[in-house]
Amino acid sequence: MKLQTIACAVALATGGLFFTHVVDEARAATTNTESTIQSVQPTQAQKLVTRQLATLVDRQHYLNMRLDANTSNRILDMYLDSLDPDHTIFLASEVAAYKQKYGAGLGAALKAGDLTAPYTIHAQYRQHLKEFYGYMLTELKKPQNLEQKNSYIDTDREKAPYFKSSKEQHDYWHKMLVSQLINLTISKQEDLAKQKVIKADPALAQGEDLSSEDLTPEQTLTKRYTRQLERVGRIKSDDVLDKILNSMTLTYDPHSNYFPPVDAMELNRQTTLQLEGIGVSIRPERGNEDYTKIETIVDGGPASKSGLIKPGDRIIGVSQDGEKKIVDVIGWSSQEIVGLIRGKRGTKVTLKLLGAGAPMSQARTITLVRDVIKEDDQGVQSRVVKINRDGKQHTFGVIEIPSFYLNYRARREGADYRSVSKDTNDALKALSAQKVEGIIIDLRNNPGGSLEEVSRMIGQVIKSGPVVQIRDSNGNVNVFEDNDGGQQTYAGPLAVLVNLASASASEIYSAAIQDYGRGIIIGSTTTGKGTAQVQLDSLAYGQATLTQRKFYRITGGSTQNKGVIPDIKLVDIWNDEFGERKAKNALKWDTIPTAPFKREGVVKPYLPTLEELSAQRVEHDPQFTYLETRRVLAKKTDDEKRLVLDLDQRKAELDALEKQTLDAENLRRKETGLAPYANWSGYQASLDALSESRAKMKANVRPPLPEEEAFVTEAANVLLDYAKLQRKAAN
């Protein structure tokens, strides 16, 4: 998924916790390539939006970088990499021909709305995908040697040259096949072992259905590649447009993005906490990815009001408003199905549903009218935490802020609207009324949002002064001030939790708190997304964001690239490949003059002692010990750039890694009074059960995991230390 940004930051994480595995299935190909090539053509609206967006990046982007021959060649490189990131689909001769024919003139063509080059290249790409999947499916019918000692496959090919010949290419494809079969063989062995321990001890499943498909590795891959082969037959012009327009914008910076209509709905959902649909969440069915099931139902949405839809129902067909034929969606990805279900308020969508475990003859058809769905459980959440120290219980408030949302459309229309500043202000007042000893603002994994909202929120905890500086492409600097007339909702002890996935508005907030000395920043260095985008929602087709300004702290340093470095550093559980510092074409860090301001607190003199006390606690905390071990193991795995093509050796390497992981988990369990797992299979069964049960919970009732809560507990302890040091200094 591309980074999604709006105003000062909807910058979604492209990574996740290091132990969360996200599998991106390749886009597909069709068994009838010629008909697909002919059917995927740009519409007039798509040509028009291309012309509009190309003109805007050429004239109005922060970099003032023209769409000249040099930029055009870079766009083509970006486009080819977006289609073939591992350089395994196109041949070197084809790439050279594309560059010679299209490279220098691509920018001018896009400004003219001419999409001939990218659509021609994409047609060739789809043909190559057909060849790739066809090769794999043919080879799967043959016996494969999974014991190729001293033979390896390179897994990091981002900067590798394209193959010179089909033979070189096919040799690598064959290595891919062998490697995947080895992985699936090991996975099958582990799944059988897991099912065995569940049968022996059903309590491990915690009442969840943890069954899986009974397929051989060869059957699994055959099914997977067949499904992917079919998907290119469903590739639409929007998919091609998405690739080329984002290749153009991302050549300028990582946060100028184009969103086709379906993705634009998601962008609006993230920034307003509203979407237009039927009010369900869906995901692939466990053990059979051909089916997509309804996971949860939003209270008050069309699905809930109908009373005809239940969690666990499989979606096997969908038809849009005005269409009589129901499209069979068995084998479709969740993303594809979401694209069919979502739509404008007041329009109809028909679902063909099959109850869990029911025969196909019992499928039922339901028509719903789409409506605006308010996601109340996705906004600010507040709570209290209690910690015991020195024989006394201490109470702290926690405010979890998922994004800096603002329903600007509702506000513009004069309707009742929701905003993060309103919700946070209410939470600050409610927690203050409970006489908490301090408040922790949790901005972990917060991608950002409205600049206006973050400015208001800073004003809620400082007396007065500047909150952020913004510079445009001409060098003009605008200082945003706290303009609430000196009002301060909360003046007590404050801590802010951040991590590598805290971006943009999160960084503005934490930087201001740090610069004013208003609170203590705790966690790990933030994303480093210090740019501001204008949202282009009046384009001919879809929406876009365009970087036009850059953020600076009130002390003059940019938050761009460097991010905000915390006062108290804790273990960073994010893959270090994520973040602005590793992004392509990221803008540079720089400085401007300081804005006049008056510090409202004193933190810096206490930091050495606070760091020392925190380090002592963290060293003996079982949750942090566990996370640090997992971080080290993950880094070791990430550093491996090749895999051996020998089943026994791969299994031995994996066994060693699993043993270290299990040892880390069991040490944590022992130190927290829990019984250790007898083996890896039992541990995996429990993790699966936990994942299944949490997926069924709504966000506002899903309890934090103990390793997540450890950061909150440590932040509370830091605030206690800070208060004691201040009292000691006062005496």
PDB file of C-alpha atoms in Angstrom, residues 123-393:
ATOM      1  CA  ALA A 123       0.274  -4.589 -21.286  1.00  0.00           C
ATOM      2  CA  GLN A 124       3.715  -6.128 -21.791  1.00  0.00           C
ATOM      3  CA  TYR A 125       4.000  -6.544 -18.034  1.00  0.00           C
ATOM      4  CA  ARG A 126       0.731  -8.491 -17.911  1.00  0.00           C
ATOM      5  CA  GLN A 127       1.911 -10.699 -20.749  1.00  0.00           C
ATOM      6  CA  HIS A 128       5.104 -11.447 -18.830  1.00  0.00           C
ATOM      7  CA  LEU A 129       3.082 -12.242 -15.718  1.00  0.00           C
ATOM      8  CA  LYS A 130       1.167 -14.788 -17.754  1.00  0.00           C
ATOM      9  CA  GLU A 131       4.485 -16.319 -18.795  1.00  0.00           C
ATOM     10  CA  PHE A 132       5.714 -16.303 -15.195  1.00  0.00           C
ATOM     11  CA  TYR A 133       2.639 -17.988 -13.743  1.00  0.00           C
ATOM     12  CA  GLY A 134       2.475 -20.382 -16.669  1.00  0.00           C
ATOM     13  CA  TYR A 135       6.101 -21.385 -16.086  1.00  0.00           C
ATOM     14  CA  MET A 136       5.501 -21.915 -12.376  1.00  0.00           C
ATOM     15  CA  LEU A 137       2.353 -23.974 -12.914  1.00  0.00           C
ATOM     16  CA  THR A 138       4.116 -26.147 -15.494  1.00  0.00           C
ATOM     17  CA  GLU A 139       7.104 -26.734 -13.223  1.00  0.00           C
ATOM     18  CA  LEU A 140       4.808 -27.630 -10.330  1.00  0.00           C
ATOM     19  CA  LYS A 141       3.697 -30.685 -12.292  1.00  0.00           C
ATOM     20  CA  LYS A 142       7.268 -31.976 -12.224  1.00  0.00           C
ATOM     21  CA  PRO A 143       9.213 -33.432  -9.280  1.00  0.00           C
ATOM     22  CA  GLN A 144      11.428 -30.763  -7.675  1.00  0.00           C
ATOM     23  CA  ASN A 145      14.715 -31.224  -5.866  1.00  0.00           C
ATOM     24  CA  LEU A 146      14.467 -29.583  -2.443  1.00  0.00           C
ATOM     25  CA  GLU A 147      17.921 -30.707  -1.333  1.00  0.00           C
ATOM     26  CA  GLN A 148      20.259 -28.477  -3.343  1.00  0.00           C
ATOM     27  CA  LYS A 149      23.179 -28.165  -0.957  1.00  0.00           C
ATOM     28  CA  ASN A 150      25.457 -25.136  -1.466  1.00  0.00           C
ATOM     29  CA  SER A 151      22.833 -23.537  -3.676  1.00  0.00           C
ATOM     30  CA  TYR A 152      21.216 -20.213  -2.726  1.00  0.00           C
ATOM     31  CA  ILE A 153      18.704 -17.650  -3.924  1.00  0.00           C
ATOM     32  CA  ASP A 154      19.322 -13.916  -3.527  1.00  0.00           C
ATOM     33  CA  THR A 155      16.312 -12.348  -1.847  1.00  0.00           C
ATOM     34  CA  ASP A 156      17.300  -8.673  -2.088  1.00  0.00           C
ATOM     35  CA  ARG A 157      17.133  -7.735  -5.770  1.00  0.00           C
ATOM     36  CA  GLU A 158      15.959  -4.135  -5.475  1.00  0.00           C
ATOM     37  CA  LYS A 159      19.206  -2.843  -6.960  1.00  0.00           C
ATOM     38  CA  ALA A 160      20.089  -5.954  -8.950  1.00  0.00           C
ATOM     39  CA  PRO A 161      20.407  -5.683 -12.751  1.00  0.00           C
ATOM     40  CA  TYR A 162      17.625  -6.984 -14.962  1.00  0.00           C
ATOM     41  CA  PHE A 163      18.295 -10.401 -16.449  1.00  0.00           C
ATOM     42  CA  LYS A 164      19.930 -10.379 -19.882  1.00  0.00           C
ATOM     43  CA  SER A 165      18.243 -13.510 -21.202  1.00  0.00           C
ATOM     44  CA  SER A 166      15.164 -15.639 -20.707  1.00  0.00           C
ATOM     45  CA  LYS A 167      17.420 -18.485 -19.558  1.00  0.00           C
ATOM     46  CA  GLU A 168      18.843 -16.380 -16.703  1.00  0.00           C
ATOM     47  CA  GLN A 169      15.346 -15.260 -15.826  1.00  0.00           C
ATOM     48  CA  HIS A 170      13.900 -18.770 -15.844  1.00  0.00           C
ATOM     49  CA  ASP A 171      16.789 -20.057 -13.739  1.00  0.00           C
ATOM     50  CA  TYR A 172      15.890 -17.502 -11.089  1.00  0.00           C
ATOM     51  CA  TRP A 173      12.184 -18.305 -11.380  1.00  0.00           C
ATOM     52  CA  HIS A 174      13.029 -21.934 -10.746  1.00  0.00           C
ATOM     53  CA  LYS A 175      14.985 -20.991  -7.641  1.00  0.00           C
ATOM     54  CA  MET A 176      11.961 -19.011  -6.480  1.00  0.00           C
ATOM     55  CA  LEU A 177       9.769 -22.059  -6.942  1.00  0.00           C
ATOM     56  CA  VAL A 178      12.121 -24.336  -5.024  1.00  0.00           C
ATOM     57  CA  SER A 179      12.435 -21.787  -2.213  1.00  0.00           C
ATOM     58  CA  GLN A 180       8.666 -21.425  -1.939  1.00  0.00           C
ATOM     59  CA  LEU A 181       8.184 -25.200  -1.896  1.00  0.00           C
ATOM     60  CA  ILE A 182      10.752 -25.475   0.886  1.00  0.00           C
ATOM     61  CA  ASN A 183       8.932 -22.815   2.893  1.00  0.00           C
ATOM     62  CA  LEU A 184       5.556 -24.470   2.366  1.00  0.00           C
ATOM     63  CA  THR A 185       6.943 -27.909   3.200  1.00  0.00           C
ATOM     64  CA  ILE A 186       8.248 -26.604   6.510  1.00  0.00           C
ATOM     65  CA  SER A 187       4.990 -24.738   7.129  1.00  0.00           C
ATOM     66  CA  LYS A 188       3.018 -27.897   6.417  1.00  0.00           C
ATOM     67  CA  GLN A 189       5.129 -29.872   8.880  1.00  0.00           C
ATOM     68  CA  GLU A 190       4.624 -27.211  11.522  1.00  0.00           C
ATOM     69  CA  ASP A 191       0.891 -26.987  10.859  1.00  0.00           C
ATOM     70  CA  LEU A 192       0.490 -30.745  11.251  1.00  0.00           C
ATOM     71  CA  ALA A 193       2.411 -30.567  14.526  1.00  0.00           C
ATOM     72  CA  LYS A 194       0.219 -27.684  15.651  1.00  0.00           C
ATOM     73  CA  GLN A 195      -3.009 -29.536  14.806  1.00  0.00           C
ATOM     74  CA  LYS A 196      -1.670 -32.521  16.752  1.00  0.00           C
ATOM     75  CA  VAL A 197      -1.072 -30.505  19.937  1.00  0.00           C
ATOM     76  CA  ILE A 198      -4.503 -28.830  19.585  1.00  0.00           C
ATOM     77  CA  LYS A 199      -6.133 -32.246  19.327  1.00  0.00           C
ATOM     78  CA  ALA A 200      -4.255 -33.354  22.428  1.00  0.00           C
ATOM     79  CA  ASP A 201      -5.074 -30.131  24.299  1.00  0.00           C
ATOM     80  CA  PRO A 202      -8.131 -28.351  22.812  1.00  0.00           C
ATOM     81  CA  ALA A 203      -7.809 -25.574  25.422  1.00  0.00           C
ATOM     82  CA  LEU A 204      -4.932 -24.144  23.395  1.00  0.00           C
ATOM     83  CA  ALA A 205      -7.417 -23.080  20.703  1.00  0.00           C
ATOM     84  CA  GLN A 206      -9.410 -21.057  23.290  1.00  0.00           C
ATOM     85  CA  GLY A 207     -12.625 -21.971  21.498  1.00  0.00           C
ATOM     86  CA  GLU A 208     -11.445 -20.624  18.126  1.00  0.00           C
ATOM     87  CA  ASP A 209     -11.523 -22.574  14.874  1.00  0.00           C
ATOM     88  CA  LEU A 210      -7.836 -23.010  13.982  1.00  0.00           C
ATOM     89  CA  SER A 211      -8.306 -25.575  11.237  1.00  0.00           C
ATOM     90  CA  SER A 212      -6.440 -25.213   7.956  1.00  0.00           C
ATOM     91  CA  GLU A 213      -6.659 -26.504   4.406  1.00  0.00           C
ATOM     92  CA  ASP A 214      -5.404 -30.035   3.915  1.00  0.00           C
ATOM     93  CA  LEU A 215      -3.275 -29.381   0.833  1.00  0.00           C
ATOM     94  CA  THR A 216       0.215 -30.459  -0.136  1.00  0.00           C
ATOM     95  CA  PRO A 217       2.805 -27.714  -0.781  1.00  0.00           C
ATOM     96  CA  GLU A 218       2.438 -28.347  -4.505  1.00  0.00           C
ATOM     97  CA  GLN A 219      -1.342 -28.074  -4.322  1.00  0.00           C
ATOM     98  CA  THR A 220      -1.114 -24.882  -2.261  1.00  0.00           C
ATOM     99  CA  LEU A 221       1.219 -23.216  -4.765  1.00  0.00           C
ATOM    100  CA  THR A 222      -0.858 -24.423  -7.710  1.00  0.00           C
ATOM    101  CA  LYS A 223      -3.969 -22.932  -6.153  1.00  0.00           C
ATOM    102  CA  ARG A 224      -2.148 -19.691  -5.299  1.00  0.00           C
ATOM    103  CA  TYR A 225      -0.662 -19.194  -8.758  1.00  0.00           C
ATOM    104  CA  THR A 226      -3.909 -20.113 -10.491  1.00  0.00           C
ATOM    105  CA  ARG A 227      -5.720 -17.523  -8.383  1.00  0.00           C
ATOM    106  CA  GLN A 228      -3.078 -14.906  -9.162  1.00  0.00           C
ATOM    107  CA  LEU A 229      -3.170 -15.817 -12.837  1.00  0.00           C
ATOM    108  CA  GLU A 230      -6.894 -15.135 -12.887  1.00  0.00           C
ATOM    109  CA  ARG A 231      -6.510 -11.767 -11.189  1.00  0.00           C
ATOM    110  CA  VAL A 232      -4.861  -9.977 -14.063  1.00  0.00           C
ATOM    111  CA  GLY A 233      -8.030 -10.664 -15.968  1.00  0.00           C
ATOM    112  CA  ARG A 234      -9.643  -8.343 -13.441  1.00  0.00           C
ATOM    113  CA  ILE A 235      -7.026  -5.602 -13.670  1.00  0.00           C
ATOM    114  CA  LYS A 236      -8.742  -2.333 -14.473  1.00  0.00           C
ATOM    115  CA  SER A 237      -7.619   0.895 -16.011  1.00  0.00           C
ATOM    116  CA  ASP A 238      -7.595   2.413 -12.503  1.00  0.00           C
ATOM    117  CA  ASP A 239      -4.830  -0.006 -11.532  1.00  0.00           C
ATOM    118  CA  VAL A 240      -2.605   1.145 -14.379  1.00  0.00           C
ATOM    119  CA  LEU A 241      -3.416   4.803 -13.753  1.00  0.00           C
ATOM    120  CA  ASP A 242      -2.592   4.365 -10.061  1.00  0.00           C
ATOM    121  CA  LYS A 243       0.854   2.972 -10.931  1.00  0.00           C
ATOM    122  CA  ILE A 244       1.892   5.662 -13.403  1.00  0.00           C
ATOM    123  CA  LEU A 245       0.533   8.705 -11.568  1.00  0.00           C
ATOM    124  CA  ASN A 246       2.087   7.584  -8.298  1.00  0.00           C
ATOM    125  CA  SER A 247       5.358   6.893 -10.085  1.00  0.00           C
ATOM    126  CA  MET A 248       5.252  10.507 -11.219  1.00  0.00           C
ATOM    127  CA  THR A 249       4.380  11.994  -7.816  1.00  0.00           C
ATOM    128  CA  LEU A 250       6.736   9.740  -5.853  1.00  0.00           C
ATOM    129  CA  THR A 251       9.617  10.870  -8.055  1.00  0.00           C
ATOM    130  CA  TYR A 252       9.178  14.231  -6.309  1.00  0.00           C
ATOM    131  CA  ASP A 253       8.738  13.010  -2.729  1.00  0.00           C
ATOM    132  CA  PRO A 254       7.186  10.091  -0.786  1.00  0.00           C
ATOM    133  CA  HIS A 255       4.067  11.978   0.278  1.00  0.00           C
ATOM    134  CA  SER A 256       2.732  13.367  -2.976  1.00  0.00           C
ATOM    135  CA  ASN A 257       0.254  10.661  -3.921  1.00  0.00           C
ATOM    136  CA  TYR A 258      -2.586   9.917  -6.320  1.00  0.00           C
ATOM    137  CA  PHE A 259      -5.696   8.028  -5.153  1.00  0.00           C
ATOM    138  CA  PRO A 260      -8.135   6.453  -7.627  1.00  0.00           C
ATOM    139  CA  PRO A 261     -11.795   6.726  -6.539  1.00  0.00           C
ATOM    140  CA  VAL A 262     -11.840   3.599  -4.326  1.00  0.00           C
ATOM    141  CA  ASP A 263      -8.593   4.588  -2.573  1.00  0.00           C
ATOM    142  CA  ALA A 264      -9.880   8.157  -2.227  1.00  0.00           C
ATOM    143  CA  MET A 265     -12.731   6.762  -0.108  1.00  0.00           C
ATOM    144  CA  GLU A 266     -10.147   5.210   2.202  1.00  0.00           C
ATOM    145  CA  LEU A 267      -8.235   8.496   2.385  1.00  0.00           C
ATOM    146  CA  ASN A 268     -11.403  10.319   3.397  1.00  0.00           C
ATOM    147  CA  ARG A 269     -12.248   7.612   5.938  1.00  0.00           C
ATOM    148  CA  GLN A 270      -8.904   8.020   7.681  1.00  0.00           C
ATOM    149  CA  THR A 271      -9.172  11.786   7.938  1.00  0.00           C
ATOM    150  CA  THR A 272     -12.866  12.090   8.858  1.00  0.00           C
ATOM    151  CA  LEU A 273     -13.573   8.757  10.615  1.00  0.00           C
ATOM    152  CA  GLN A 274     -16.437   8.309   8.157  1.00  0.00           C
ATOM    153  CA  LEU A 275     -16.942   6.133   5.114  1.00  0.00           C
ATOM    154  CA  GLU A 276     -19.755   5.452   2.712  1.00  0.00           C
ATOM    155  CA  GLY A 277     -20.625   1.788   2.655  1.00  0.00           C
ATOM    156  CA  ILE A 278     -22.640  -0.848   4.498  1.00  0.00           C
ATOM    157  CA  GLY A 279     -20.723  -1.005   7.803  1.00  0.00           C
ATOM    158  CA  VAL A 280     -18.837  -4.297   7.877  1.00  0.00           C
ATOM    159  CA  SER A 281     -15.203  -5.310   8.174  1.00  0.00           C
ATOM    160  CA  ILE A 282     -14.017  -8.258   6.110  1.00  0.00           C
ATOM    161  CA  ARG A 283     -10.964 -10.477   5.854  1.00  0.00           C
ATOM    162  CA  PRO A 284      -9.893 -13.745   4.193  1.00  0.00           C
ATOM    163  CA  GLU A 285     -11.269 -16.829   5.887  1.00  0.00           C
ATOM    164  CA  ARG A 286      -8.715 -18.688   7.933  1.00  0.00           C
ATOM    165  CA  GLY A 287      -7.631 -21.880   6.216  1.00  0.00           C
ATOM    166  CA  ASN A 288      -9.297 -21.058   2.908  1.00  0.00           C
ATOM    167  CA  GLU A 289      -8.319 -17.762   1.294  1.00  0.00           C
ATOM    168  CA  ASP A 290     -10.711 -18.373  -1.606  1.00  0.00           C
ATOM    169  CA  TYR A 291     -13.432 -17.101   0.713  1.00  0.00           C
ATOM    170  CA  THR A 292     -13.742 -13.678   2.304  1.00  0.00           C
ATOM    171  CA  LYS A 293     -15.831 -13.496   5.442  1.00  0.00           C
ATOM    172  CA  ILE A 294     -17.539 -10.737   7.410  1.00  0.00           C
ATOM    173  CA  GLU A 295     -15.586 -10.219  10.613  1.00  0.00           C
ATOM    174  CA  THR A 296     -17.398  -7.424  12.456  1.00  0.00           C
ATOM    175  CA  ILE A 297     -20.510  -5.305  11.913  1.00  0.00           C
ATOM    176  CA  VAL A 298     -20.663  -1.584  12.732  1.00  0.00           C
ATOM    177  CA  ASP A 299     -23.544  -0.678  15.045  1.00  0.00           C
ATOM    178  CA  GLY A 300     -26.083   1.527  13.303  1.00  0.00           C
ATOM    179  CA  GLY A 301     -24.821   0.798   9.789  1.00  0.00           C
ATOM    180  CA  PRO A 302     -26.962  -0.636   6.976  1.00  0.00           C
ATOM    181  CA  ALA A 303     -25.733  -4.190   7.612  1.00  0.00           C
ATOM    182  CA  SER A 304     -26.537  -3.931  11.324  1.00  0.00           C
ATOM    183  CA  LYS A 305     -29.952  -2.365  10.749  1.00  0.00           C
ATOM    184  CA  SER A 306     -30.932  -5.069   8.259  1.00  0.00           C
ATOM    185  CA  GLY A 307     -30.543  -7.823  10.836  1.00  0.00           C
ATOM    186  CA  LEU A 308     -29.821 -10.177   7.943  1.00  0.00           C
ATOM    187  CA  ILE A 309     -26.030 -10.283   8.102  1.00  0.00           C
ATOM    188  CA  LYS A 310     -23.972 -12.109  10.713  1.00  0.00           C
ATOM    189  CA  PRO A 311     -20.256 -12.227  11.512  1.00  0.00           C
ATOM    190  CA  GLY A 312     -18.791 -15.285   9.810  1.00  0.00           C
ATOM    191  CA  ASP A 313     -20.943 -14.986   6.678  1.00  0.00           C
ATOM    192  CA  ARG A 314     -18.956 -15.603   3.494  1.00  0.00           C
ATOM    193  CA  ILE A 315     -19.308 -13.072   0.671  1.00  0.00           C
ATOM    194  CA  ILE A 316     -19.543 -15.139  -2.506  1.00  0.00           C
ATOM    195  CA  GLY A 317     -21.111 -12.593  -4.875  1.00  0.00           C
ATOM    196  CA  VAL A 318     -21.598  -8.823  -5.275  1.00  0.00           C
ATOM    197  CA  SER A 319     -23.551  -6.665  -7.695  1.00  0.00           C
ATOM    198  CA  GLN A 320     -23.558  -2.871  -7.936  1.00  0.00           C
ATOM    199  CA  ASP A 321     -26.530  -0.538  -8.135  1.00  0.00           C
ATOM    200  CA  GLY A 322     -28.340  -1.071 -11.433  1.00  0.00           C
ATOM    201  CA  GLU A 323     -26.539  -4.299 -12.320  1.00  0.00           C
ATOM    202  CA  LYS A 324     -28.664  -7.417 -12.543  1.00  0.00           C
ATOM    203  CA  LYS A 325     -25.810  -9.914 -12.702  1.00  0.00           C
ATOM    204  CA  ILE A 326     -24.095 -10.853  -9.451  1.00  0.00           C
ATOM    205  CA  VAL A 327     -20.330 -11.116  -9.841  1.00  0.00           C
ATOM    206  CA  ASP A 328     -18.841 -14.306  -8.393  1.00  0.00           C
ATOM    207  CA  VAL A 329     -16.103 -13.126  -5.991  1.00  0.00           C
ATOM    208  CA  ILE A 330     -14.857 -16.494  -4.714  1.00  0.00           C
ATOM    209  CA  GLY A 331     -11.067 -16.316  -5.011  1.00  0.00           C
ATOM    210  CA  TRP A 332     -11.027 -12.515  -5.094  1.00  0.00           C
ATOM    211  CA  SER A 333      -8.852 -10.573  -2.677  1.00  0.00           C
ATOM    212  CA  SER A 334     -10.424  -8.650   0.206  1.00  0.00           C
ATOM    213  CA  GLN A 335      -9.261  -5.407  -1.382  1.00  0.00           C
ATOM    214  CA  GLU A 336     -11.065  -6.213  -4.630  1.00  0.00           C
ATOM    215  CA  ILE A 337     -14.266  -7.050  -2.771  1.00  0.00           C
ATOM    216  CA  VAL A 338     -14.075  -3.851  -0.708  1.00  0.00           C
ATOM    217  CA  GLY A 339     -13.857  -1.940  -3.987  1.00  0.00           C
ATOM    218  CA  LEU A 340     -17.191  -3.427  -5.046  1.00  0.00           C
ATOM    219  CA  ILE A 341     -18.990  -2.991  -1.732  1.00  0.00           C
ATOM    220  CA  ARG A 342     -18.082   0.616  -0.980  1.00  0.00           C
ATOM    221  CA  GLY A 343     -19.820   3.404  -2.842  1.00  0.00           C
ATOM    222  CA  LYS A 344     -21.751   6.632  -2.569  1.00  0.00           C
ATOM    223  CA  ARG A 345     -24.423   7.141   0.043  1.00  0.00           C
ATOM    224  CA  GLY A 346     -27.906   6.267  -1.204  1.00  0.00           C
ATOM    225  CA  THR A 347     -26.773   3.735  -3.809  1.00  0.00           C
ATOM    226  CA  LYS A 348     -27.559   0.046  -3.566  1.00  0.00           C
ATOM    227  CA  VAL A 349     -25.279  -2.979  -3.345  1.00  0.00           C
ATOM    228  CA  THR A 350     -26.387  -6.597  -3.431  1.00  0.00           C
ATOM    229  CA  LEU A 351     -24.473  -9.310  -1.565  1.00  0.00           C
ATOM    230  CA  LYS A 352     -24.726 -13.039  -2.045  1.00  0.00           C
ATOM    231  CA  LEU A 353     -23.889 -14.567   1.335  1.00  0.00           C
ATOM    232  CA  LEU A 354     -23.206 -18.074   2.560  1.00  0.00           C
ATOM    233  CA  GLY A 355     -23.333 -18.880   6.262  1.00  0.00           C
ATOM    234  CA  ALA A 356     -20.264 -20.434   7.858  1.00  0.00           C
ATOM    235  CA  GLY A 357     -20.266 -24.166   7.086  1.00  0.00           C
ATOM    236  CA  ALA A 358     -23.506 -23.961   5.077  1.00  0.00           C
ATOM    237  CA  PRO A 359     -23.862 -25.737   1.692  1.00  0.00           C
ATOM    238  CA  MET A 360     -23.889 -23.589  -1.448  1.00  0.00           C
ATOM    239  CA  SER A 361     -27.612 -24.315  -1.901  1.00  0.00           C
ATOM    240  CA  GLN A 362     -28.316 -22.206   1.192  1.00  0.00           C
ATOM    241  CA  ALA A 363     -26.734 -19.023  -0.167  1.00  0.00           C
ATOM    242  CA  ARG A 364     -28.925 -15.962   0.298  1.00  0.00           C
ATOM    243  CA  THR A 365     -29.089 -12.620  -1.510  1.00  0.00           C
ATOM    244  CA  ILE A 366     -29.430  -9.319   0.377  1.00  0.00           C
ATOM    245  CA  THR A 367     -29.683  -5.782  -1.018  1.00  0.00           C
ATOM    246  CA  LEU A 368     -28.556  -2.862   1.148  1.00  0.00           C
ATOM    247  CA  VAL A 369     -28.544   0.899   0.662  1.00  0.00           C
ATOM    248  CA  ARG A 370     -25.142   2.422   1.357  1.00  0.00           C
ATOM    249  CA  ASP A 371     -24.945   5.103   4.019  1.00  0.00           C
ATOM    250  CA  VAL A 372     -22.378   7.196   5.889  1.00  0.00           C
ATOM    251  CA  ILE A 373     -20.775   5.101   8.597  1.00  0.00           C
ATOM    252  CA  LYS A 374     -19.345   6.883  11.627  1.00  0.00           C
ATOM    253  CA  GLU A 375     -16.453   4.970  13.150  1.00  0.00           C
ATOM    254  CA  ASP A 376     -16.853   6.095  16.747  1.00  0.00           C
ATOM    255  CA  ASP A 377     -14.534   3.384  18.057  1.00  0.00           C
ATOM    256  CA  GLN A 378     -11.642   4.628  15.888  1.00  0.00           C
ATOM    257  CA  GLY A 379     -11.226   8.013  17.590  1.00  0.00           C
ATOM    258  CA  VAL A 380      -9.569   9.228  20.790  1.00  0.00           C
ATOM    259  CA  GLN A 381      -9.725   6.757  23.673  1.00  0.00           C
ATOM    260  CA  SER A 382      -8.891   7.625  27.288  1.00  0.00           C
ATOM    261  CA  ARG A 383      -8.391   5.538  30.403  1.00  0.00           C
ATOM    262  CA  VAL A 384      -6.498   5.457  33.675  1.00  0.00           C
ATOM    263  CA  VAL A 385      -3.602   3.198  34.684  1.00  0.00           C
ATOM    264  CA  LYS A 386      -2.467   2.470  38.209  1.00  0.00           C
ATOM    265  CA  ILE A 387       1.065   1.602  39.309  1.00  0.00           C
ATOM    266  CA  ASN A 388       2.341   0.690  42.759  1.00  0.00           C
ATOM    267  CA  ARG A 389       5.589   2.168  44.059  1.00  0.00           C
ATOM    268  CA  ASP A 390       6.974   2.666  47.527  1.00  0.00           C
ATOM    269  CA  GLY A 391       3.899   1.093  49.070  1.00  0.00           C
ATOM    270  CA  LYS A 392       1.548   3.562  47.409  1.00  0.00           C
ATOM    271  CA  GLN A 393      -0.760   3.367  44.406  1.00  0.00           C
TER     272      GLN A 393
END
